[in-house]
Short mmCIF file of C-alpha atoms and ligand atoms in Angstrom, two decimals:
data_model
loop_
_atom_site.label_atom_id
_atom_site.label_comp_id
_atom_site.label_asym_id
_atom_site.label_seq_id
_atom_site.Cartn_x
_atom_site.Cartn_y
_atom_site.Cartn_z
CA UNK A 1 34.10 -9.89 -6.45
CA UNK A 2 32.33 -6.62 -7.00
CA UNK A 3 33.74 -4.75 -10.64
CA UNK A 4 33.38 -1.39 -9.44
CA UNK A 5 33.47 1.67 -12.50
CA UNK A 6 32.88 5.39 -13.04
CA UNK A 7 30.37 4.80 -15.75
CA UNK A 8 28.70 1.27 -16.82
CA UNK A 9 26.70 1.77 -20.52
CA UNK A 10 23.88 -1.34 -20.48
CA UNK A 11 23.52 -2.24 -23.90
CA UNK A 12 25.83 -1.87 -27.12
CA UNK A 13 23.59 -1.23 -29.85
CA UNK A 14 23.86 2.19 -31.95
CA UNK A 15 22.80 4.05 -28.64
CA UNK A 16 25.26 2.28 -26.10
CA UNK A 17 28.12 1.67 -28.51
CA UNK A 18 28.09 5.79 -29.48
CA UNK A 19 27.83 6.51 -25.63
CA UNK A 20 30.49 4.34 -25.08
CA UNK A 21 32.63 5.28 -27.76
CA UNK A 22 32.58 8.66 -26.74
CA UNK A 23 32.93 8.39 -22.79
CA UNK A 24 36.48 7.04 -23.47
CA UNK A 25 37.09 9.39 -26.36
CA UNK A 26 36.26 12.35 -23.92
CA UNK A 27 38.74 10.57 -21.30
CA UNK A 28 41.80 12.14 -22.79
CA UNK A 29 43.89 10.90 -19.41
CA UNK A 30 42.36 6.98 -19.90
CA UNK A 31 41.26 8.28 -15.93
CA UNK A 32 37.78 6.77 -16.03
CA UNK A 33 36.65 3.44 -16.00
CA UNK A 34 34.15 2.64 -18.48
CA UNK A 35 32.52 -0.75 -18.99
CA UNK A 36 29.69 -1.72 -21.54
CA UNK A 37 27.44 -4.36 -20.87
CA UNK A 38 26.05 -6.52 -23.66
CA UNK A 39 23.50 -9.20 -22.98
CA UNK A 40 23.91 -10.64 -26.22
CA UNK A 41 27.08 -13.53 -27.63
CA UNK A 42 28.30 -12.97 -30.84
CA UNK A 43 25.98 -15.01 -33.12
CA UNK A 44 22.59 -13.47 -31.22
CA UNK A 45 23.98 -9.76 -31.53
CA UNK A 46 24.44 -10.32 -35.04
CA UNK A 47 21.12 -11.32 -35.28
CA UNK A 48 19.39 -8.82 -33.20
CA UNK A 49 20.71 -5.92 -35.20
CA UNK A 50 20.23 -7.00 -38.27
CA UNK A 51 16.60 -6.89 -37.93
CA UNK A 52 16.79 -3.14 -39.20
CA UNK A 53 16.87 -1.39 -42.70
CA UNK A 54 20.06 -0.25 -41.89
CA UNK A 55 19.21 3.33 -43.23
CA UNK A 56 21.24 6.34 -42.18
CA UNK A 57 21.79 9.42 -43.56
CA UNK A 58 25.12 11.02 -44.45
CA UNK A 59 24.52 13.65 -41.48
CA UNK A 60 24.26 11.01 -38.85
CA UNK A 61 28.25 11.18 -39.51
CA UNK A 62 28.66 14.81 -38.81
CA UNK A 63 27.06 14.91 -35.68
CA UNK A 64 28.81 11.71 -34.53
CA UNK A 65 32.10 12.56 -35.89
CA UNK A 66 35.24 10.66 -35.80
CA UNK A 67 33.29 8.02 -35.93
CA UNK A 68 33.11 7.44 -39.59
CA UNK A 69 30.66 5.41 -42.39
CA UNK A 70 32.18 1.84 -42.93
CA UNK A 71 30.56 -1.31 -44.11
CA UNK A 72 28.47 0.00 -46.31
CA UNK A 73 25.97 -1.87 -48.22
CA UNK A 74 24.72 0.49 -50.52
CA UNK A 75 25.20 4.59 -51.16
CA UNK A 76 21.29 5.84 -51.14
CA UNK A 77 21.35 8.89 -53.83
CA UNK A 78 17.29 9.34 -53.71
CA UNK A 79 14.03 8.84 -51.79
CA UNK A 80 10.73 7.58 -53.53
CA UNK A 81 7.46 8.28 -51.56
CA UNK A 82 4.24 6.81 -53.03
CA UNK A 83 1.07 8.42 -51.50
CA UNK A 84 -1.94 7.47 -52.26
CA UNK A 85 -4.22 8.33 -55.43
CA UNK A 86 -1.22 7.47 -57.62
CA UNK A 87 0.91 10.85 -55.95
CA UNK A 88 5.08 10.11 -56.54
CA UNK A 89 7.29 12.14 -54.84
CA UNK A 90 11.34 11.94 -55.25
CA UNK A 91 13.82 13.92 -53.95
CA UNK A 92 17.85 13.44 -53.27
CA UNK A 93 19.18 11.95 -50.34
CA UNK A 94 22.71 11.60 -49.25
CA UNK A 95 22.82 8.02 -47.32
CA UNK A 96 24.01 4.47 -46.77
CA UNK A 97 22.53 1.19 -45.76
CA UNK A 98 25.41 0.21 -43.19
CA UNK A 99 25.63 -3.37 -42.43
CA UNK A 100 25.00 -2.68 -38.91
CA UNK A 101 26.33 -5.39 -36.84
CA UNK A 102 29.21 -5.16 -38.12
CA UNK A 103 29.14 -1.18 -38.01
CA UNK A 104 28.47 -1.58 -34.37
CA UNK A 105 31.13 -4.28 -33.49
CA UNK A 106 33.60 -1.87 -35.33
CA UNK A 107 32.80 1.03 -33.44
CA UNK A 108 32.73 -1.16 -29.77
CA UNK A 109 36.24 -2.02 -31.08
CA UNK A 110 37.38 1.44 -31.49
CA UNK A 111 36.16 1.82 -27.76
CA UNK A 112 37.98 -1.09 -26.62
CA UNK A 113 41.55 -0.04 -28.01
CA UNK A 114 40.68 3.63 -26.31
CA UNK A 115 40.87 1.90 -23.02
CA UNK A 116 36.89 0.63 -22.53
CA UNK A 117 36.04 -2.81 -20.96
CA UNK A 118 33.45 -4.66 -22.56
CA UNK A 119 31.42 -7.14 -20.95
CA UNK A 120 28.90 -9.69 -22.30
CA UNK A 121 26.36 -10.18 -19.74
CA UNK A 122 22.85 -9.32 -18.71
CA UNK A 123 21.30 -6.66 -16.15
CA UNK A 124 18.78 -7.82 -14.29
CA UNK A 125 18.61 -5.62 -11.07
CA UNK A 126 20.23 -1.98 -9.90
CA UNK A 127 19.70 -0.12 -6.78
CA UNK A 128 20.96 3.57 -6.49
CA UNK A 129 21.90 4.85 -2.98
CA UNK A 130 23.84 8.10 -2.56
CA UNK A 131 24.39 8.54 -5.76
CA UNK A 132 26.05 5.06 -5.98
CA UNK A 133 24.14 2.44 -8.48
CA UNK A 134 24.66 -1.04 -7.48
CA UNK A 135 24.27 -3.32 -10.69
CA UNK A 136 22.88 -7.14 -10.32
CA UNK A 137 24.39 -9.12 -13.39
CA UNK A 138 22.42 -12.29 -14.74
CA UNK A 139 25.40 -15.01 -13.61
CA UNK A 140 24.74 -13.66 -9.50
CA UNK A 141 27.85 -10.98 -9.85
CA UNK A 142 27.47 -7.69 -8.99
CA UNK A 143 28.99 -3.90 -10.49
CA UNK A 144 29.16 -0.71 -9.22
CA UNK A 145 29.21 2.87 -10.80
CA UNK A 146 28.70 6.40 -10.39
CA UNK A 147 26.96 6.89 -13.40
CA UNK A 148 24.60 4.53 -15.34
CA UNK A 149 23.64 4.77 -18.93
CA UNK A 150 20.53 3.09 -19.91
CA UNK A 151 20.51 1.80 -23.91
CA UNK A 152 18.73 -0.94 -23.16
CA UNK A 153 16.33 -0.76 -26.52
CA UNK A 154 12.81 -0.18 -26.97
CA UNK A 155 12.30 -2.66 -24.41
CA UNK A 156 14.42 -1.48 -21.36
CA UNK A 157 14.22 -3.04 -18.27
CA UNK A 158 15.89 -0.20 -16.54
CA UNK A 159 13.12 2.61 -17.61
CA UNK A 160 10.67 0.13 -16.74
CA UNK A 161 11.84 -0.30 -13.35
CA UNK A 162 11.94 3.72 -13.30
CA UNK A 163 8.09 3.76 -13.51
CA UNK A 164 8.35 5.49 -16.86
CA UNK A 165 6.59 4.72 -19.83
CA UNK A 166 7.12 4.35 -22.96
CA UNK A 167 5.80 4.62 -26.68
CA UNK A 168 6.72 1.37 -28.43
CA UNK A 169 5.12 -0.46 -31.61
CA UNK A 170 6.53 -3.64 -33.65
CA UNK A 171 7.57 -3.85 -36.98
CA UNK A 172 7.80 -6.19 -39.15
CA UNK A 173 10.21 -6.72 -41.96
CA UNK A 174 11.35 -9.66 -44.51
CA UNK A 175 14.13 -9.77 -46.84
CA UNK A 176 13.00 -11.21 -50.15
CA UNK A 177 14.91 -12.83 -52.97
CA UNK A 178 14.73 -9.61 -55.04
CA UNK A 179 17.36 -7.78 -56.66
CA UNK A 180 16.62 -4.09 -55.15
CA UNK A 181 16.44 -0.48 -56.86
CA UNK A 182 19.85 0.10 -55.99
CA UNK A 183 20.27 3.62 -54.56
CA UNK A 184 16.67 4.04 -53.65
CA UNK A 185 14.69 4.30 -50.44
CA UNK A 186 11.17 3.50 -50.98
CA UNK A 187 8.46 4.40 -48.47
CA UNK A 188 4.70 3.66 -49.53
CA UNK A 189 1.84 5.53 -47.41
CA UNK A 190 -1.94 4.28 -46.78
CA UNK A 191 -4.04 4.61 -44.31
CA UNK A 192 -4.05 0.75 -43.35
CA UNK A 193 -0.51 1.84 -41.38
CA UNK A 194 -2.15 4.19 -39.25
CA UNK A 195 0.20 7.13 -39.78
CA UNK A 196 3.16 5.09 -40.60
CA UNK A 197 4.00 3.55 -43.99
CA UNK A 198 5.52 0.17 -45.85
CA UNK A 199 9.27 0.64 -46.32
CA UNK A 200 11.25 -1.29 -49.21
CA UNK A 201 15.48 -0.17 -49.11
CA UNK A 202 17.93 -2.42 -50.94
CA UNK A 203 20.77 -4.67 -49.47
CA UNK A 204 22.65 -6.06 -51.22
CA UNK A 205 21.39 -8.34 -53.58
CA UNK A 206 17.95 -8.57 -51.78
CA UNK A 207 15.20 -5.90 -50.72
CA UNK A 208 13.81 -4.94 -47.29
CA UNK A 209 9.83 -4.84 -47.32
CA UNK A 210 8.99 -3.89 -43.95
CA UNK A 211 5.49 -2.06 -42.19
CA UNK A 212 4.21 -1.79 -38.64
CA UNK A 213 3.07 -4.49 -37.46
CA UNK A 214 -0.71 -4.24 -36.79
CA UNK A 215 -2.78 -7.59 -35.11
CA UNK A 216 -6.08 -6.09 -36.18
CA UNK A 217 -5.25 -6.01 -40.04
CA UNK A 218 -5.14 -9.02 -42.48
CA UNK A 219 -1.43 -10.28 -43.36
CA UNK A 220 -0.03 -7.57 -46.32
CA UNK A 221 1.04 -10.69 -49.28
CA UNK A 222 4.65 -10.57 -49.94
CA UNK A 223 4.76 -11.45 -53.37
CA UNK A 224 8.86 -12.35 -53.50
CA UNK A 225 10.63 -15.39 -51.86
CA UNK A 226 10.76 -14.88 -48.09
CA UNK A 227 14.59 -15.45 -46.93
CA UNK A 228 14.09 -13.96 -43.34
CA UNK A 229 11.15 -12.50 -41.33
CA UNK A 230 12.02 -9.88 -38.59
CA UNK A 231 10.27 -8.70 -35.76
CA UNK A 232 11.69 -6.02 -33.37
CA UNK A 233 10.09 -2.90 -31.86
CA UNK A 234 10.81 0.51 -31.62
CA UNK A 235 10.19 3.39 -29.03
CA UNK A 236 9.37 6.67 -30.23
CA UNK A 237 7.82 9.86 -28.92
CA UNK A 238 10.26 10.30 -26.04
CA UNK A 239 9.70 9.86 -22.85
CA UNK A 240 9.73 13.25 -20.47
CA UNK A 241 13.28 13.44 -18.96
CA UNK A 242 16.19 11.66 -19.79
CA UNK A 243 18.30 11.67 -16.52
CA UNK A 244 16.83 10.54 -13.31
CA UNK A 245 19.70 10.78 -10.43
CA UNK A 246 22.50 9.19 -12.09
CA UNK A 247 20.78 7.36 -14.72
CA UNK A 248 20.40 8.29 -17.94
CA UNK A 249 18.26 7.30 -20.61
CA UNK A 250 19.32 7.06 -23.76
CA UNK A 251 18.10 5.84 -27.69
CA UNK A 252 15.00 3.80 -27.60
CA UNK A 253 15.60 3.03 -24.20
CA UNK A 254 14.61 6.80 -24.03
CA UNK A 255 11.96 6.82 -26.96
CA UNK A 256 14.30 8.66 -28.84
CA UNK A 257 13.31 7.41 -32.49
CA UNK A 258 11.84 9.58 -34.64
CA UNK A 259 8.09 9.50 -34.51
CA UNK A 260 7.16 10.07 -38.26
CA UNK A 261 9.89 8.49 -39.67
CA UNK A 262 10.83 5.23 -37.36
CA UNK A 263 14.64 6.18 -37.30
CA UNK A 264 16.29 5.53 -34.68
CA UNK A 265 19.92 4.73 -35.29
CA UNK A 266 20.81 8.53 -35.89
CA UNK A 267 18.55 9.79 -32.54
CA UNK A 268 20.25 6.84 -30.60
CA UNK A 269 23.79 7.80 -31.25
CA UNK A 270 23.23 11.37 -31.25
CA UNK A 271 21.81 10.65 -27.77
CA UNK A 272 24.25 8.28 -27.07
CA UNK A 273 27.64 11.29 -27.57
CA UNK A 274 25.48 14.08 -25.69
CA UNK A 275 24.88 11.58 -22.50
CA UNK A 276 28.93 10.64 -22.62
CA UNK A 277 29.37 14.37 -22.89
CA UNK A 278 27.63 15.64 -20.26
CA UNK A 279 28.91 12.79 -17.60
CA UNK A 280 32.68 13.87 -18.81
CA UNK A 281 31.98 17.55 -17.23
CA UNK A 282 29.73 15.52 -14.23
CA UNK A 283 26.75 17.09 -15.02
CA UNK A 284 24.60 14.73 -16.31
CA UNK A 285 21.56 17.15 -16.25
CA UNK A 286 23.10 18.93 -19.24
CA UNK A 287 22.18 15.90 -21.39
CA UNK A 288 18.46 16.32 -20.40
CA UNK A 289 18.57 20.19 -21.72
CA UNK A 290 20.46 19.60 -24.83
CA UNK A 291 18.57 16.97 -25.88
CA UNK A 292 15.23 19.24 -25.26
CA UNK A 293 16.90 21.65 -26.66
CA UNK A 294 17.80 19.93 -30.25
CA UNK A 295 15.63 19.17 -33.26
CA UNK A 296 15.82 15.97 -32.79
CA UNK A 297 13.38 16.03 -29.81
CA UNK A 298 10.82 18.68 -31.39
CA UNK A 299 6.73 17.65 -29.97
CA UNK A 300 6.31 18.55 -34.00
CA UNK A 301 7.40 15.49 -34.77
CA UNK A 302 4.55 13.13 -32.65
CA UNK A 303 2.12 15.71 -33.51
CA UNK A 304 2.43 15.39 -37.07
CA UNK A 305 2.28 11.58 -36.29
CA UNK A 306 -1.14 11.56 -34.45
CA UNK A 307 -2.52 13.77 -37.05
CA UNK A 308 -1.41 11.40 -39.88
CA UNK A 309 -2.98 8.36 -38.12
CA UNK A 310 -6.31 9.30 -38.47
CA UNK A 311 -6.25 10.48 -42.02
CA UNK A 312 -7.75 8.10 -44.46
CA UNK A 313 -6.38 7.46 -48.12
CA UNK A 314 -8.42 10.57 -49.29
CA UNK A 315 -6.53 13.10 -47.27
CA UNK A 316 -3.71 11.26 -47.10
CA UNK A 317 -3.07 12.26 -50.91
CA UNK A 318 -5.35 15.64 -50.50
CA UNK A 319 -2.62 16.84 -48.09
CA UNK A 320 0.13 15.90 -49.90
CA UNK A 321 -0.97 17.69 -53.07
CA UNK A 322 1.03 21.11 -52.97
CA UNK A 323 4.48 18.65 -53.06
CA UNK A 324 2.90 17.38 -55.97
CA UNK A 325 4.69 18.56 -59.66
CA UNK A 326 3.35 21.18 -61.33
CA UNK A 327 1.50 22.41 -58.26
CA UNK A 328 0.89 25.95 -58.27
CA UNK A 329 0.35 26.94 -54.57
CA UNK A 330 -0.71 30.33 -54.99
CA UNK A 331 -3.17 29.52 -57.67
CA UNK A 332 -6.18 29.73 -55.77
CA UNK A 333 -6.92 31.70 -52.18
CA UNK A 334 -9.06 28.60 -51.14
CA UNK A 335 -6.19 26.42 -51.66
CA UNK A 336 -4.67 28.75 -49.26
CA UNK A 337 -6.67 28.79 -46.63
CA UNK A 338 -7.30 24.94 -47.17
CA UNK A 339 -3.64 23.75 -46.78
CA UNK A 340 -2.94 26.37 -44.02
CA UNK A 341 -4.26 23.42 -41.39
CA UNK A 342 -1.10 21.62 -42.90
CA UNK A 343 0.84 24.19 -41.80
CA UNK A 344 2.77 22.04 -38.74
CA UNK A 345 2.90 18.67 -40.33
CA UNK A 346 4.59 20.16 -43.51
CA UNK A 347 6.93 21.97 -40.34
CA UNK A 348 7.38 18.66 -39.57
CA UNK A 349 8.19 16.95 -42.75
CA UNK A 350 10.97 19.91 -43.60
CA UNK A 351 12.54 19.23 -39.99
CA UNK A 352 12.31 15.48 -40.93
CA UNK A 353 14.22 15.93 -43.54
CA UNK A 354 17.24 17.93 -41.30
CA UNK A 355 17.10 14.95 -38.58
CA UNK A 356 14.48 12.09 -39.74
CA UNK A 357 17.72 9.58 -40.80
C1 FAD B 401 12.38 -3.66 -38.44
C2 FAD B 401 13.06 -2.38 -38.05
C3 FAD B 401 13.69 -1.60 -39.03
C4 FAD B 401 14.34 -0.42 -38.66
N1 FAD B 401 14.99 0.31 -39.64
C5 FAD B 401 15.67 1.43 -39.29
C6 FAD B 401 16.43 2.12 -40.27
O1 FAD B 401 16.51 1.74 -41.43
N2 FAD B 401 17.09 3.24 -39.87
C7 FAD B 401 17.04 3.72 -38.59
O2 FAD B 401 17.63 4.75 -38.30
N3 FAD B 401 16.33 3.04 -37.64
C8 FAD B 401 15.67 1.91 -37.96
N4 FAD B 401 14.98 1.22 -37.00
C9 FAD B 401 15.00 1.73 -35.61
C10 FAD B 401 16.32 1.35 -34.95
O3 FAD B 401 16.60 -0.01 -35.18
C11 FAD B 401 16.26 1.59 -33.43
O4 FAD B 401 15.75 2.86 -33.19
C12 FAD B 401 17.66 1.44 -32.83
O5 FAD B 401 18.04 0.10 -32.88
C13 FAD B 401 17.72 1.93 -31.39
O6 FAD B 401 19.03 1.71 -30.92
P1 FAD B 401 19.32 1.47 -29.37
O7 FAD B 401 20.80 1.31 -29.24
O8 FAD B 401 18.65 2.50 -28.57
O9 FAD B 401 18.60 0.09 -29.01
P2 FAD B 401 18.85 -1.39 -29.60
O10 FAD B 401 19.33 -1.34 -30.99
O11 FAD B 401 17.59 -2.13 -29.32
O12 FAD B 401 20.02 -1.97 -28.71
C14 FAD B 401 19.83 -2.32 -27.37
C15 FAD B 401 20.96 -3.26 -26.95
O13 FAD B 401 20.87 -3.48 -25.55
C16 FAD B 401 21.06 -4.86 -25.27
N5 FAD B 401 20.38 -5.14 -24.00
C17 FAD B 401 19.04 -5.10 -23.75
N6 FAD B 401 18.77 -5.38 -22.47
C18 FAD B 401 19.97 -5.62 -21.86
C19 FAD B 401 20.35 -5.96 -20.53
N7 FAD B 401 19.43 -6.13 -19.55
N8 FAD B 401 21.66 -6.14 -20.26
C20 FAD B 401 22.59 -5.97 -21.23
N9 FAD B 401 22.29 -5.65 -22.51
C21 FAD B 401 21.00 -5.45 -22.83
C22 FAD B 401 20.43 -5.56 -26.48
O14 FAD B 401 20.88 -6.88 -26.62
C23 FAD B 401 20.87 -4.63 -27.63
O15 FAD B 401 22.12 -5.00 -28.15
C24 FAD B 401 14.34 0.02 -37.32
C25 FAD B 401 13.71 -0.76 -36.34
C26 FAD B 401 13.09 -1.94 -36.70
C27 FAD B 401 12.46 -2.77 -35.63
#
């Protein structure tokens, strides 16, 4: 038997479970027929998504509102950067660690009772003809839909068999047996992560460490108890255009985390809402241009990035110095001129700030 559907979301992490969400949300009438595919059973899900810091900001739930903040782990007040040649920075943050599986499941829930079918099985195949995607499921079965969202991770299958590429790197992250700086995001830059940094965010009784994970560089020492190690990847960058035919790309499927930052979970559901919107009013192209169109997508972003991984240690903190107490900007005109070359990456750091989490 062939489930046939009006749109079919493939995958129900933060990108597929917001599109998903919303696409029955929008359906005042309960007309369409939504499924969401999940490769995953219970216990693996669980698993998969907590390899995360679980990070969000308080503004991921104004743009994704009524979905609102629930299991929460921690309430993140403040942000700690260390830079090198001893430079501290702190500033406020409004934020959460959300236990994210469970986050997710609630929100899939939510989708459910609205009307959605949810499905746990894999895509392996899809064929679009007329406008019409045929789906090939793992067990042999087959699904069709008009519309097909892709938020099939970092990884996806579906943009691979697109021919697009994609910007993807691993991370690495282990929870130690360390009672954490409650409240406190920690980020620690050096030029050994090539224009990313070392993270360390509480949960919980225990801490996050996590970095990039590089083959070429000698194992960082974790000096706590190791309770878990985590390895996932992330795609970042973005990827051209979102929506090819009927298909559209969403979270890291699409490359949507933040380059400088590594977030993801806001991008993704952000993403997620604007694809669900734009299929409600059958006009899927509408996605592509808001998404262009919003911060979230700005080229500063992987510009900044590229810049960043070629700085060593000594401009690393050189650049950083005008964020630096006591700082006087205007003190000198050669400081002027000197930090002028800055000028983008700092555009990028204040944009961060609006849509980095
Ligand atoms: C170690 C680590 C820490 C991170 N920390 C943070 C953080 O603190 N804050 C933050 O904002 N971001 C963080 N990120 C980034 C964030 O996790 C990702 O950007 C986010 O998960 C992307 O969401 P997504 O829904 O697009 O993809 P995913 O979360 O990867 O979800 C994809 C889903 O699709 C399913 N799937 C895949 N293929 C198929 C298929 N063929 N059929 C059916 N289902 C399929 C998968 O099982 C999965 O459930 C972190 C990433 C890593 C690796």
């Amino acid at each position: 038997m062939i489930i046939e559907c009006d749109v079919l979301v493939v995958g129900a992490g933060p990108a597929g479970s917001s599109a998903a969400f919303f696409s029955k949300f929008l359906d005042a009438d309960n007309k369409r027929k939504i499924c969401l595919l999940e490769r995953l059973d219970n216990r693996k899900y669980l698993h998969y998504h907590e390899m995360c810091g679980e990070g969000v900001s308080e503004d991921l739930f104004r743009d994704i509102s009524p979905i609102k903040p629930s299991y929460i782990v921690e309430k993140i007040k403040k942000v700690r950067e260390y830079w090198p040649r001893d430079i501290e920075i702190e500033t406020t943050m409004n934020g959460y660690i959300i236990d994210r599986p469970r986050f997710l499941n609630g929100i899939v829930n939510q989708y459910v009772k609205l009307g959605g079918k949810h499905i746990q099985n894999s895509l392996v195949d899809f064929a679009e003809k007329e406008r019409e995607i045929k789906v090939k499921l793992c067990d042999g079965e087959f699904l069709k839909t008009k519309y097909l969202i892709a938020a099939d991770g970092a990884n996806s299958s579906i943009r691979k068999k697109l021919g697009i590429k994609g910007r993807v790197k691993p991370l690495i992250q282990y929870v130690v047996d360390e009672e954490p700086e409650h409240d406190t995001m920690i980020f620690e830059y050096d030029e050994k992560w090539e224009g990313d940094y070392k993270w360390v965010f509480p949960h919980g009784e225990t801490t996050k460490v996590g970095f990039p994970f590089l083959k070429h560089r000698d194992r960082e020492k974790i000096e706590r108890k190791i309770l878990v190690k985590q390895t996932r990847i992330v795609g970042f960058g973005g990827i051209g255009n979102n929506v090819h035919g009927n298909i559209l790309l969403v979270g890291d499927a699409a490359c949507h985390s933040n380059p400088i930052t590594k977030g993801g979970i806001r991008p993704g559901m952000v993403s997620g809402k604007m694809a669900a919107e734009a299929i409600n009013i059958d006009n899927p192209l509408e996605y592509d241009e808001k998404w262009k169109r919003s911060d979230f997508s700005s080229p500063l972003f992987l510009q900044a990035f590229n810049r960043l991984k070629d700085m060593d240690n000594r401009e690393l903190a050189w650049h950083m110095k005008p964020f630096r107490k006591g700082f006087s900007f205007f003190s000198t005109i050669k400081s002027l001129l000197f930090y002028r070359k800055y000028l983008e990456i700092y555009k990028a750091y204040d944009l961060s700030n609006k849509v980095g989490w």
